[in-house]
Protein backbone atom coordinates (compact mmCIF):
# COMPACT_ATOMS: atom_id res chain seq x y z
CA UNK A 1 0.00 0.00 0.00
CA UNK A 2 1.16 3.52 -0.68
CA UNK A 3 -0.07 6.95 0.24
CA UNK A 4 0.91 10.59 0.09
CA UNK A 5 0.17 13.43 2.47
CA UNK A 6 0.65 17.02 1.42
CA UNK A 7 0.78 19.34 4.39
CA UNK A 8 -1.11 22.54 3.71
CA UNK A 9 -3.76 22.79 1.03
CA UNK A 10 -2.87 26.45 0.46
CA UNK A 11 0.50 28.17 0.65
CA UNK A 12 1.01 31.88 0.06
CA UNK A 13 4.40 33.53 -0.47
CA UNK A 14 5.64 36.88 -1.65
CA UNK A 15 7.41 37.21 -4.97
CA UNK A 16 11.10 36.51 -4.44
CA UNK A 17 10.54 34.50 -1.26
CA UNK A 18 11.39 30.86 -0.67
CA UNK A 19 8.81 28.33 -1.75
CA UNK A 20 8.44 25.20 0.39
CA UNK A 21 5.73 22.65 -0.34
CA UNK A 22 5.64 19.62 1.93
CA UNK A 23 5.07 16.01 1.01
CA UNK A 24 5.30 12.89 3.14
CA UNK A 25 4.83 9.44 1.73
CA UNK A 26 4.19 5.90 2.82
CA UNK A 27 5.28 2.94 0.75
CA UNK A 28 5.97 -0.71 1.41
CA UNK A 29 8.75 -0.77 -1.20
CA UNK A 30 11.42 1.76 -2.19
CA UNK A 31 9.34 4.42 -3.86
CA UNK A 32 9.48 6.44 -6.99
CA UNK A 33 8.35 9.97 -6.12
CA UNK A 34 7.11 12.75 -8.34
CA UNK A 35 6.01 16.35 -8.23
CA UNK A 36 3.54 17.63 -10.80
CA UNK A 37 2.26 21.15 -11.46
CA UNK A 38 -1.19 22.06 -12.75
CA UNK A 39 -2.04 25.47 -14.16
CA UNK A 40 -5.71 26.49 -14.38
CA UNK A 41 -7.74 24.49 -16.89
CA UNK A 42 -4.78 22.36 -17.88
CA UNK A 43 -3.52 18.87 -17.28
CA UNK A 44 -0.70 18.05 -14.90
CA UNK A 45 2.91 18.48 -15.97
CA UNK A 46 5.84 16.60 -14.49
CA UNK A 47 8.16 18.90 -12.51
CA UNK A 48 10.69 16.41 -11.22
CA UNK A 49 11.13 12.83 -10.07
CA UNK A 50 13.10 10.71 -7.63
CA UNK A 51 13.92 7.18 -8.75
CA UNK A 52 16.59 6.07 -6.26
CA UNK A 53 19.56 7.84 -7.77
CA UNK A 54 20.58 11.20 -6.29
CA UNK A 55 18.54 12.22 -3.26
CA UNK A 56 18.50 15.88 -4.35
CA UNK A 57 16.72 16.19 -7.65
CA UNK A 58 16.35 19.24 -9.83
CA UNK A 59 13.41 19.90 -12.06
CA UNK A 60 12.06 22.45 -14.43
CA UNK A 61 11.46 26.12 -13.62
CA UNK A 62 14.09 26.18 -10.85
CA UNK A 63 12.36 23.72 -8.54
CA UNK A 64 14.13 21.00 -6.61
CA UNK A 65 13.23 18.36 -4.07
CA UNK A 66 15.14 16.28 -1.57
CA UNK A 67 14.34 12.67 -0.75
CA UNK A 68 14.78 11.94 2.96
CA UNK A 69 14.17 8.29 3.72
CA UNK A 70 14.45 8.72 7.49
CA UNK A 71 11.70 11.34 7.43
CA UNK A 72 9.71 9.71 4.58
CA UNK A 73 9.58 13.14 2.99
CA UNK A 74 10.01 14.65 -0.45
CA UNK A 75 9.53 18.39 -0.01
CA UNK A 76 9.54 20.72 -3.01
CA UNK A 77 11.49 23.97 -2.86
CA UNK A 78 12.37 26.97 -4.97
CA UNK A 79 14.70 29.69 -3.69
CA UNK A 80 12.82 32.63 -5.19
CA UNK A 81 9.15 32.59 -6.14
CA UNK A 82 7.94 34.12 -9.35
CA UNK A 83 4.40 35.19 -10.17
CA UNK A 84 4.27 32.51 -12.85
CA UNK A 85 4.74 29.80 -10.17
CA UNK A 86 1.17 30.30 -8.98
CA UNK A 87 -0.49 26.94 -9.60
CA UNK A 88 -1.55 23.74 -7.90
CA UNK A 89 1.15 21.23 -7.05
CA UNK A 90 0.73 17.52 -6.57
CA UNK A 91 3.06 15.02 -4.97
CA UNK A 92 2.75 11.41 -6.11
CA UNK A 93 4.24 8.05 -5.18
CA UNK A 94 4.53 5.13 -7.56
CA UNK A 95 4.84 1.50 -6.60
CA UNK A 96 7.10 0.43 -9.42
CA UNK A 97 6.31 -3.21 -8.80
CA UNK A 98 2.67 -2.74 -9.79
CA UNK A 99 2.18 -1.35 -13.29
CA UNK A 100 3.52 2.00 -12.18
CA UNK A 101 0.25 3.14 -10.69
CA UNK A 102 0.67 6.45 -8.93
CA UNK A 103 -1.12 7.62 -5.83
CA UNK A 104 -1.51 11.38 -5.59
CA UNK A 105 -1.74 13.75 -2.69
CA UNK A 106 -4.65 16.16 -2.40
CA UNK A 107 -2.65 19.02 -3.84
CA UNK A 108 -1.29 22.34 -2.59
CA UNK A 109 -2.36 25.60 -4.18
CA UNK A 110 0.50 28.08 -4.31
CA UNK A 111 -0.34 31.79 -4.38
CA UNK A 112 2.40 34.31 -5.13
CA UNK A 113 1.82 37.87 -3.92
CA UNK A 114 3.47 40.81 -5.68
CA UNK B 1 0.02 17.96 -24.38
CA UNK B 2 1.71 16.66 -27.46
CA UNK B 3 1.17 12.95 -27.95
CA UNK B 4 -2.02 12.58 -25.92
CA UNK B 5 -5.46 13.99 -26.59
CA UNK B 6 -8.75 13.65 -24.80
CA UNK B 7 -12.20 14.10 -26.26
CA UNK B 8 -14.53 15.72 -25.69
CA UNK B 9 -13.07 18.56 -23.63
CA UNK B 10 -16.43 19.42 -22.12
CA UNK B 11 -19.66 17.50 -21.87
CA UNK B 12 -22.99 17.97 -20.17
CA UNK B 13 -25.17 14.90 -19.91
CA UNK B 14 -28.31 13.80 -18.14
CA UNK B 15 -28.53 11.41 -15.23
CA UNK B 16 -28.95 7.83 -16.38
CA UNK B 17 -27.41 8.20 -19.82
CA UNK B 18 -24.25 6.37 -20.90
CA UNK B 19 -21.19 8.47 -21.64
CA UNK B 20 -17.90 7.54 -23.29
CA UNK B 21 -14.71 9.54 -22.97
CA UNK B 22 -11.82 8.92 -25.31
CA UNK B 23 -8.09 9.07 -24.78
CA UNK B 24 -5.80 8.86 -27.77
CA UNK B 25 -1.99 8.66 -27.72
CA UNK B 26 0.63 8.75 -30.43
CA UNK B 27 3.57 7.78 -28.15
CA UNK B 28 3.08 4.01 -28.30
CA UNK B 29 3.29 3.84 -24.50
CA UNK B 30 2.27 0.60 -22.84
CA UNK B 31 0.47 2.02 -19.82
CA UNK B 32 -2.63 4.17 -19.86
CA UNK B 33 -4.66 5.45 -16.92
CA UNK B 34 -7.93 7.20 -16.18
CA UNK B 35 -8.13 9.47 -13.12
CA UNK B 36 -10.81 11.76 -11.82
CA UNK B 37 -10.02 15.03 -10.10
CA UNK B 38 -12.31 16.48 -7.47
CA UNK B 39 -11.66 19.39 -5.10
CA UNK B 40 -10.01 18.20 -1.91
CA UNK B 41 -9.41 14.70 -3.25
CA UNK B 42 -6.49 15.13 -5.57
CA UNK B 43 -6.53 12.59 -8.37
CA UNK B 44 -8.04 9.17 -7.86
CA UNK B 45 -7.41 6.21 -10.15
CA UNK B 46 -10.46 4.79 -11.90
CA UNK B 47 -8.99 2.15 -14.23
CA UNK B 48 -5.71 1.49 -15.92
CA UNK B 49 -4.37 -0.57 -18.80
CA UNK B 50 -1.07 -2.39 -19.17
CA UNK B 51 -1.58 -3.48 -22.76
CA UNK B 52 -4.15 -4.09 -25.46
CA UNK B 53 -7.18 -5.76 -23.88
CA UNK B 54 -5.39 -5.78 -20.50
CA UNK B 55 -7.11 -3.57 -17.97
CA UNK B 56 -7.64 -3.47 -14.23
CA UNK B 57 -9.59 -1.53 -11.64
CA UNK B 58 -8.38 1.38 -9.59
CA UNK B 59 -9.65 2.70 -6.28
CA UNK B 60 -12.88 4.30 -7.60
CA UNK B 61 -13.98 1.97 -10.40
CA UNK B 62 -17.64 1.48 -9.46
CA UNK B 63 -19.92 2.75 -12.25
CA UNK B 64 -17.12 2.87 -14.80
CA UNK B 65 -15.83 0.50 -17.44
CA UNK B 66 -12.94 0.74 -19.87
CA UNK B 67 -11.76 -0.78 -23.10
CA UNK B 68 -8.49 -0.81 -24.98
CA UNK B 69 -8.71 -2.48 -28.36
CA UNK B 70 -5.70 -0.66 -29.79
CA UNK B 71 -2.48 0.56 -28.22
CA UNK B 72 -3.35 4.16 -28.94
CA UNK B 73 -6.92 4.32 -27.63
CA UNK B 74 -8.29 3.95 -24.10
CA UNK B 75 -12.01 4.51 -23.64
CA UNK B 76 -13.77 5.25 -20.36
CA UNK B 77 -17.51 4.56 -20.20
CA UNK B 78 -19.92 5.70 -17.54
CA UNK B 79 -22.58 3.08 -17.88
CA UNK B 80 -25.38 5.16 -16.36
CA UNK B 81 -24.20 8.62 -15.38
CA UNK B 82 -24.96 9.95 -11.89
CA UNK B 83 -24.46 13.40 -10.39
CA UNK B 84 -21.61 12.03 -8.25
CA UNK B 85 -19.68 11.43 -11.46
CA UNK B 86 -19.56 15.13 -12.22
CA UNK B 87 -15.82 15.69 -12.27
CA UNK B 88 -12.78 16.44 -14.37
CA UNK B 89 -11.39 13.30 -15.95
CA UNK B 90 -7.74 12.97 -16.88
CA UNK B 91 -6.07 10.38 -19.01
CA UNK B 92 -2.38 9.70 -18.51
CA UNK B 93 0.18 7.61 -20.32
CA UNK B 94 3.47 6.13 -19.23
CA UNK B 95 6.27 4.20 -20.88
CA UNK B 96 7.47 2.90 -17.55
CA UNK B 97 6.89 3.77 -13.91
CA UNK B 98 10.35 5.30 -13.69
CA UNK B 99 9.42 8.08 -16.12
CA UNK B 100 6.21 9.30 -14.52
CA UNK B 101 3.11 10.28 -16.44
CA UNK B 102 2.19 12.48 -19.36
CA UNK B 103 -1.31 13.85 -18.89
CA UNK B 104 -3.99 14.88 -21.32
CA UNK B 105 -5.77 18.21 -20.99
CA UNK B 106 -8.78 16.69 -19.28
CA UNK B 107 -12.51 16.33 -19.88
CA UNK B 108 -14.89 18.34 -17.75
CA UNK B 109 -18.05 16.27 -17.33
CA UNK B 110 -21.23 17.62 -15.81
CA UNK B 111 -24.11 15.27 -15.03
CA UNK B 112 -27.43 17.08 -14.55
PDB file of N, CA and C in Angstrom, chain A residues 32 34 36 38 41-46 49 51 88 90 94-107, chain B residues 1 9 31 33 35 37 40-43 45 48 50 57-59 90 97-106 108:
ATOM      1  N   UNK A  32       9.184   5.379  -6.038  1.00  0.00           N
ATOM      2  CA  UNK A  32       9.477   6.437  -6.991  1.00  0.00           C
ATOM      3  C   UNK A  32       8.561   7.596  -6.597  1.00  0.00           C
ATOM      4  N   UNK A  34       7.272  11.752  -7.285  1.00  0.00           N
ATOM      5  CA  UNK A  34       7.111  12.747  -8.342  1.00  0.00           C
ATOM      6  C   UNK A  34       6.430  13.998  -7.790  1.00  0.00           C
ATOM      7  N   UNK A  36       4.186  17.128  -9.602  1.00  0.00           N
ATOM      8  CA  UNK A  36       3.540  17.635 -10.803  1.00  0.00           C
ATOM      9  C   UNK A  36       2.986  19.024 -10.512  1.00  0.00           C
ATOM     10  N   UNK A  38       0.014  21.889 -11.930  1.00  0.00           N
ATOM     11  CA  UNK A  38      -1.185  22.063 -12.745  1.00  0.00           C
ATOM     12  C   UNK A  38      -1.569  23.534 -12.776  1.00  0.00           C
ATOM     13  N   UNK A  41      -7.133  25.071 -15.687  1.00  0.00           N
ATOM     14  CA  UNK A  41      -7.743  24.492 -16.888  1.00  0.00           C
ATOM     15  C   UNK A  41      -6.756  23.727 -17.763  1.00  0.00           C
ATOM     16  N   UNK A  42      -5.737  23.171 -17.144  1.00  0.00           N
ATOM     17  CA  UNK A  42      -4.775  22.363 -17.882  1.00  0.00           C
ATOM     18  C   UNK A  42      -4.578  21.023 -17.190  1.00  0.00           C
ATOM     19  N   UNK A  43      -3.915  20.129 -17.888  1.00  0.00           N
ATOM     20  CA  UNK A  43      -3.518  18.873 -17.278  1.00  0.00           C
ATOM     21  C   UNK A  43      -2.303  19.065 -16.404  1.00  0.00           C
ATOM     22  N   UNK A  44      -1.882  17.996 -15.765  1.00  0.00           N
ATOM     23  CA  UNK A  44      -0.702  18.051 -14.905  1.00  0.00           C
ATOM     24  C   UNK A  44       0.560  17.875 -15.738  1.00  0.00           C
ATOM     25  N   UNK A  45       1.619  18.535 -15.274  1.00  0.00           N
ATOM     26  CA  UNK A  45       2.908  18.479 -15.974  1.00  0.00           C
ATOM     27  C   UNK A  45       3.969  18.028 -14.974  1.00  0.00           C
ATOM     28  N   UNK A  46       4.804  17.104 -15.387  1.00  0.00           N
ATOM     29  CA  UNK A  46       5.839  16.601 -14.494  1.00  0.00           C
ATOM     30  C   UNK A  46       6.889  17.678 -14.223  1.00  0.00           C
ATOM     31  N   UNK A  49      11.369  14.184 -10.543  1.00  0.00           N
ATOM     32  CA  UNK A  49      11.130  12.829 -10.071  1.00  0.00           C
ATOM     33  C   UNK A  49      12.342  12.303  -9.306  1.00  0.00           C
ATOM     34  N   UNK A  51      14.010   8.600  -8.401  1.00  0.00           N
ATOM     35  CA  UNK A  51      13.917   7.178  -8.749  1.00  0.00           C
ATOM     36  C   UNK A  51      15.110   6.408  -8.220  1.00  0.00           C
ATOM     37  N   UNK A  88      -1.338  24.807  -8.863  1.00  0.00           N
ATOM     38  CA  UNK A  88      -1.550  23.743  -7.895  1.00  0.00           C
ATOM     39  C   UNK A  88      -0.480  22.681  -8.110  1.00  0.00           C
ATOM     40  N   UNK A  90       1.088  18.835  -7.055  1.00  0.00           N
ATOM     41  CA  UNK A  90       0.727  17.518  -6.566  1.00  0.00           C
ATOM     42  C   UNK A  90       1.981  16.664  -6.381  1.00  0.00           C
ATOM     43  N   UNK A  94       4.799   6.248  -6.669  1.00  0.00           N
ATOM     44  CA  UNK A  94       4.534   5.127  -7.561  1.00  0.00           C
ATOM     45  C   UNK A  94       5.131   3.857  -6.986  1.00  0.00           C
ATOM     46  N   UNK A  95       4.353   2.817  -6.971  1.00  0.00           N
ATOM     47  CA  UNK A  95       4.841   1.501  -6.603  1.00  0.00           C
ATOM     48  C   UNK A  95       5.306   0.834  -7.876  1.00  0.00           C
ATOM     49  N   UNK A  96       6.599   0.896  -8.134  1.00  0.00           N
ATOM     50  CA  UNK A  96       7.104   0.433  -9.419  1.00  0.00           C
ATOM     51  C   UNK A  96       7.035  -1.066  -9.599  1.00  0.00           C
ATOM     52  N   UNK A  97       6.503  -1.782  -8.618  1.00  0.00           N
ATOM     53  CA  UNK A  97       6.306  -3.208  -8.800  1.00  0.00           C
ATOM     54  C   UNK A  97       4.900  -3.522  -9.288  1.00  0.00           C
ATOM     55  N   UNK A  98       4.087  -2.511  -9.538  1.00  0.00           N
ATOM     56  CA  UNK A  98       2.673  -2.738  -9.786  1.00  0.00           C
ATOM     57  C   UNK A  98       2.139  -1.858 -10.904  1.00  0.00           C
ATOM     58  N   UNK A  99       2.630  -2.075 -12.090  1.00  0.00           N
ATOM     59  CA  UNK A  99       2.178  -1.353 -13.288  1.00  0.00           C
ATOM     60  C   UNK A  99       2.387   0.150 -13.177  1.00  0.00           C
ATOM     61  N   UNK A 100       3.211   0.581 -12.253  1.00  0.00           N
ATOM     62  CA  UNK A 100       3.524   2.001 -12.175  1.00  0.00           C
ATOM     63  C   UNK A 100       2.371   2.884 -11.775  1.00  0.00           C
ATOM     64  N   UNK A 101       1.365   2.296 -11.100  1.00  0.00           N
ATOM     65  CA  UNK A 101       0.249   3.139 -10.687  1.00  0.00           C
ATOM     66  C   UNK A 101       0.722   4.163  -9.664  1.00  0.00           C
ATOM     67  N   UNK A 102       0.289   5.385  -9.856  1.00  0.00           N
ATOM     68  CA  UNK A 102       0.667   6.449  -8.935  1.00  0.00           C
ATOM     69  C   UNK A 102      -0.496   6.830  -8.036  1.00  0.00           C
ATOM     70  N   UNK A 103      -0.161   7.088  -6.796  1.00  0.00           N
ATOM     71  CA  UNK A 103      -1.119   7.625  -5.831  1.00  0.00           C
ATOM     72  C   UNK A 103      -0.753   9.069  -5.576  1.00  0.00           C
ATOM     73  N   UNK A 104      -1.743   9.943  -5.686  1.00  0.00           N
ATOM     74  CA  UNK A 104      -1.509  11.378  -5.588  1.00  0.00           C
ATOM     75  C   UNK A 104      -1.962  11.932  -4.244  1.00  0.00           C
ATOM     76  N   UNK A 105      -1.266  12.979  -3.814  1.00  0.00           N
ATOM     77  CA  UNK A 105      -1.740  13.750  -2.689  1.00  0.00           C
ATOM     78  C   UNK A 105      -2.906  14.636  -3.105  1.00  0.00           C
ATOM     79  N   UNK A 106      -3.477  15.332  -2.131  1.00  0.00           N
ATOM     80  CA  UNK A 106      -4.649  16.157  -2.395  1.00  0.00           C
ATOM     81  C   UNK A 106      -4.316  17.487  -3.057  1.00  0.00           C
ATOM     82  N   UNK A 107      -3.043  17.796  -3.154  1.00  0.00           N
ATOM     83  CA  UNK A 107      -2.648  19.019  -3.836  1.00  0.00           C
ATOM     84  C   UNK A 107      -2.441  20.196  -2.900  1.00  0.00           C
TER      85      UNK A 107
ATOM     86  N   UNK B   1      -1.411  18.067 -24.119  1.00  0.00           N
ATOM     87  CA  UNK B   1       0.018  17.955 -24.378  1.00  0.00           C
ATOM     88  C   UNK B   1       0.263  17.153 -25.644  1.00  0.00           C
ATOM     89  N   UNK B   9     -13.651  17.757 -24.704  1.00  0.00           N
ATOM     90  CA  UNK B   9     -13.065  18.560 -23.632  1.00  0.00           C
ATOM     91  C   UNK B   9     -14.104  18.931 -22.581  1.00  0.00           C
ATOM     92  N   UNK B  31       1.409   1.805 -20.918  1.00  0.00           N
ATOM     93  CA  UNK B  31       0.473   2.023 -19.816  1.00  0.00           C
ATOM     94  C   UNK B  31      -0.411   3.249 -20.063  1.00  0.00           C
ATOM     95  N   UNK B  33      -3.944   5.321 -18.183  1.00  0.00           N
ATOM     96  CA  UNK B  33      -4.663   5.450 -16.919  1.00  0.00           C
ATOM     97  C   UNK B  33      -5.803   6.460 -17.067  1.00  0.00           C
ATOM     98  N   UNK B  35      -7.962   8.903 -14.460  1.00  0.00           N
ATOM     99  CA  UNK B  35      -8.130   9.470 -13.121  1.00  0.00           C
ATOM    100  C   UNK B  35      -9.290  10.456 -13.155  1.00  0.00           C
ATOM    101  N   UNK B  37     -10.514  14.001 -11.010  1.00  0.00           N
ATOM    102  CA  UNK B  37     -10.023  15.035 -10.103  1.00  0.00           C
ATOM    103  C   UNK B  37     -11.195  15.779  -9.507  1.00  0.00           C
ATOM    104  N   UNK B  40     -10.287  18.804  -3.209  1.00  0.00           N
ATOM    105  CA  UNK B  40     -10.009  18.200  -1.908  1.00  0.00           C
ATOM    106  C   UNK B  40      -9.654  16.732  -1.953  1.00  0.00           C
ATOM    107  N   UNK B  41      -9.700  16.136  -3.130  1.00  0.00           N
ATOM    108  CA  UNK B  41      -9.408  14.699  -3.249  1.00  0.00           C
ATOM    109  C   UNK B  41      -8.220  14.402  -4.135  1.00  0.00           C
ATOM    110  N   UNK B  42      -7.593  15.403  -4.666  1.00  0.00           N
ATOM    111  CA  UNK B  42      -6.489  15.130  -5.574  1.00  0.00           C
ATOM    112  C   UNK B  42      -6.969  14.370  -6.787  1.00  0.00           C
ATOM    113  N   UNK B  43      -6.159  13.442  -7.240  1.00  0.00           N
ATOM    114  CA  UNK B  43      -6.526  12.585  -8.365  1.00  0.00           C
ATOM    115  C   UNK B  43      -6.706  11.163  -7.852  1.00  0.00           C
ATOM    116  N   UNK B  45      -7.501   7.121  -9.017  1.00  0.00           N
ATOM    117  CA  UNK B  45      -7.407   6.210 -10.147  1.00  0.00           C
ATOM    118  C   UNK B  45      -8.715   5.449 -10.342  1.00  0.00           C
ATOM    119  N   UNK B  48      -6.948   1.348 -15.178  1.00  0.00           N
ATOM    120  CA  UNK B  48      -5.715   1.488 -15.924  1.00  0.00           C
ATOM    121  C   UNK B  48      -5.548   0.305 -16.882  1.00  0.00           C
ATOM    122  N   UNK B  50      -2.486  -2.045 -19.007  1.00  0.00           N
ATOM    123  CA  UNK B  50      -1.070  -2.391 -19.167  1.00  0.00           C
ATOM    124  C   UNK B  50      -0.811  -3.076 -20.485  1.00  0.00           C
ATOM    125  N   UNK B  57      -8.871  -2.561 -12.376  1.00  0.00           N
ATOM    126  CA  UNK B  57      -9.585  -1.532 -11.637  1.00  0.00           C
ATOM    127  C   UNK B  57      -8.649  -0.723 -10.755  1.00  0.00           C
ATOM    128  N   UNK B  58      -9.032   0.538 -10.563  1.00  0.00           N
ATOM    129  CA  UNK B  58      -8.376   1.383  -9.592  1.00  0.00           C
ATOM    130  C   UNK B  58      -9.228   1.507  -8.342  1.00  0.00           C
ATOM    131  N   UNK B  59      -8.989   2.547  -7.571  1.00  0.00           N
ATOM    132  CA  UNK B  59      -9.651   2.696  -6.277  1.00  0.00           C
ATOM    133  C   UNK B  59     -11.091   3.166  -6.359  1.00  0.00           C
ATOM    134  N   UNK B  90      -9.042  12.879 -16.224  1.00  0.00           N
ATOM    135  CA  UNK B  90      -7.739  12.969 -16.875  1.00  0.00           C
ATOM    136  C   UNK B  90      -7.272  11.596 -17.311  1.00  0.00           C
ATOM    137  N   UNK B  97       7.137   3.050 -15.159  1.00  0.00           N
ATOM    138  CA  UNK B  97       6.890   3.767 -13.908  1.00  0.00           C
ATOM    139  C   UNK B  97       8.018   4.717 -13.558  1.00  0.00           C
ATOM    140  N   UNK B  98       9.212   4.464 -14.048  1.00  0.00           N
ATOM    141  CA  UNK B  98      10.352   5.304 -13.695  1.00  0.00           C
ATOM    142  C   UNK B  98      10.280   6.671 -14.349  1.00  0.00           C
ATOM    143  N   UNK B  99       9.483   6.821 -15.386  1.00  0.00           N
ATOM    144  CA  UNK B  99       9.418   8.084 -16.117  1.00  0.00           C
ATOM    145  C   UNK B  99       8.293   9.004 -15.664  1.00  0.00           C
ATOM    146  N   UNK B 100       7.354   8.482 -14.872  1.00  0.00           N
ATOM    147  CA  UNK B 100       6.207   9.301 -14.523  1.00  0.00           C
ATOM    148  C   UNK B 100       5.193   9.332 -15.654  1.00  0.00           C
ATOM    149  N   UNK B 101       4.231  10.219 -15.497  1.00  0.00           N
ATOM    150  CA  UNK B 101       3.107  10.283 -16.437  1.00  0.00           C
ATOM    151  C   UNK B 101       3.187  11.504 -17.340  1.00  0.00           C
ATOM    152  N   UNK B 102       2.567  11.347 -18.527  1.00  0.00           N
ATOM    153  CA  UNK B 102       2.188  12.482 -19.355  1.00  0.00           C
ATOM    154  C   UNK B 102       0.671  12.532 -19.350  1.00  0.00           C
ATOM    155  N   UNK B 103       0.136  13.700 -19.025  1.00  0.00           N
ATOM    156  CA  UNK B 103      -1.310  13.849 -18.894  1.00  0.00           C
ATOM    157  C   UNK B 103      -1.925  14.506 -20.117  1.00  0.00           C
ATOM    158  N   UNK B 104      -3.184  14.142 -20.370  1.00  0.00           N
ATOM    159  CA  UNK B 104      -3.992  14.880 -21.316  1.00  0.00           C
ATOM    160  C   UNK B 104      -4.525  16.149 -20.674  1.00  0.00           C
ATOM    161  N   UNK B 105      -5.263  16.910 -21.454  1.00  0.00           N
ATOM    162  CA  UNK B 105      -5.773  18.209 -20.993  1.00  0.00           C
ATOM    163  C   UNK B 105      -7.048  18.097 -20.178  1.00  0.00           C
ATOM    164  N   UNK B 106      -7.621  16.912 -20.125  1.00  0.00           N
ATOM    165  CA  UNK B 106      -8.784  16.689 -19.280  1.00  0.00           C
ATOM    166  C   UNK B 106     -10.109  16.851 -19.995  1.00  0.00           C
ATOM    167  N   UNK B 108     -14.015  17.884 -18.817  1.00  0.00           N
ATOM    168  CA  UNK B 108     -14.890  18.342 -17.746  1.00  0.00           C
ATOM    169  C   UNK B 108     -16.279  17.815 -18.025  1.00  0.00           C
TER     170      UNK B 108
END
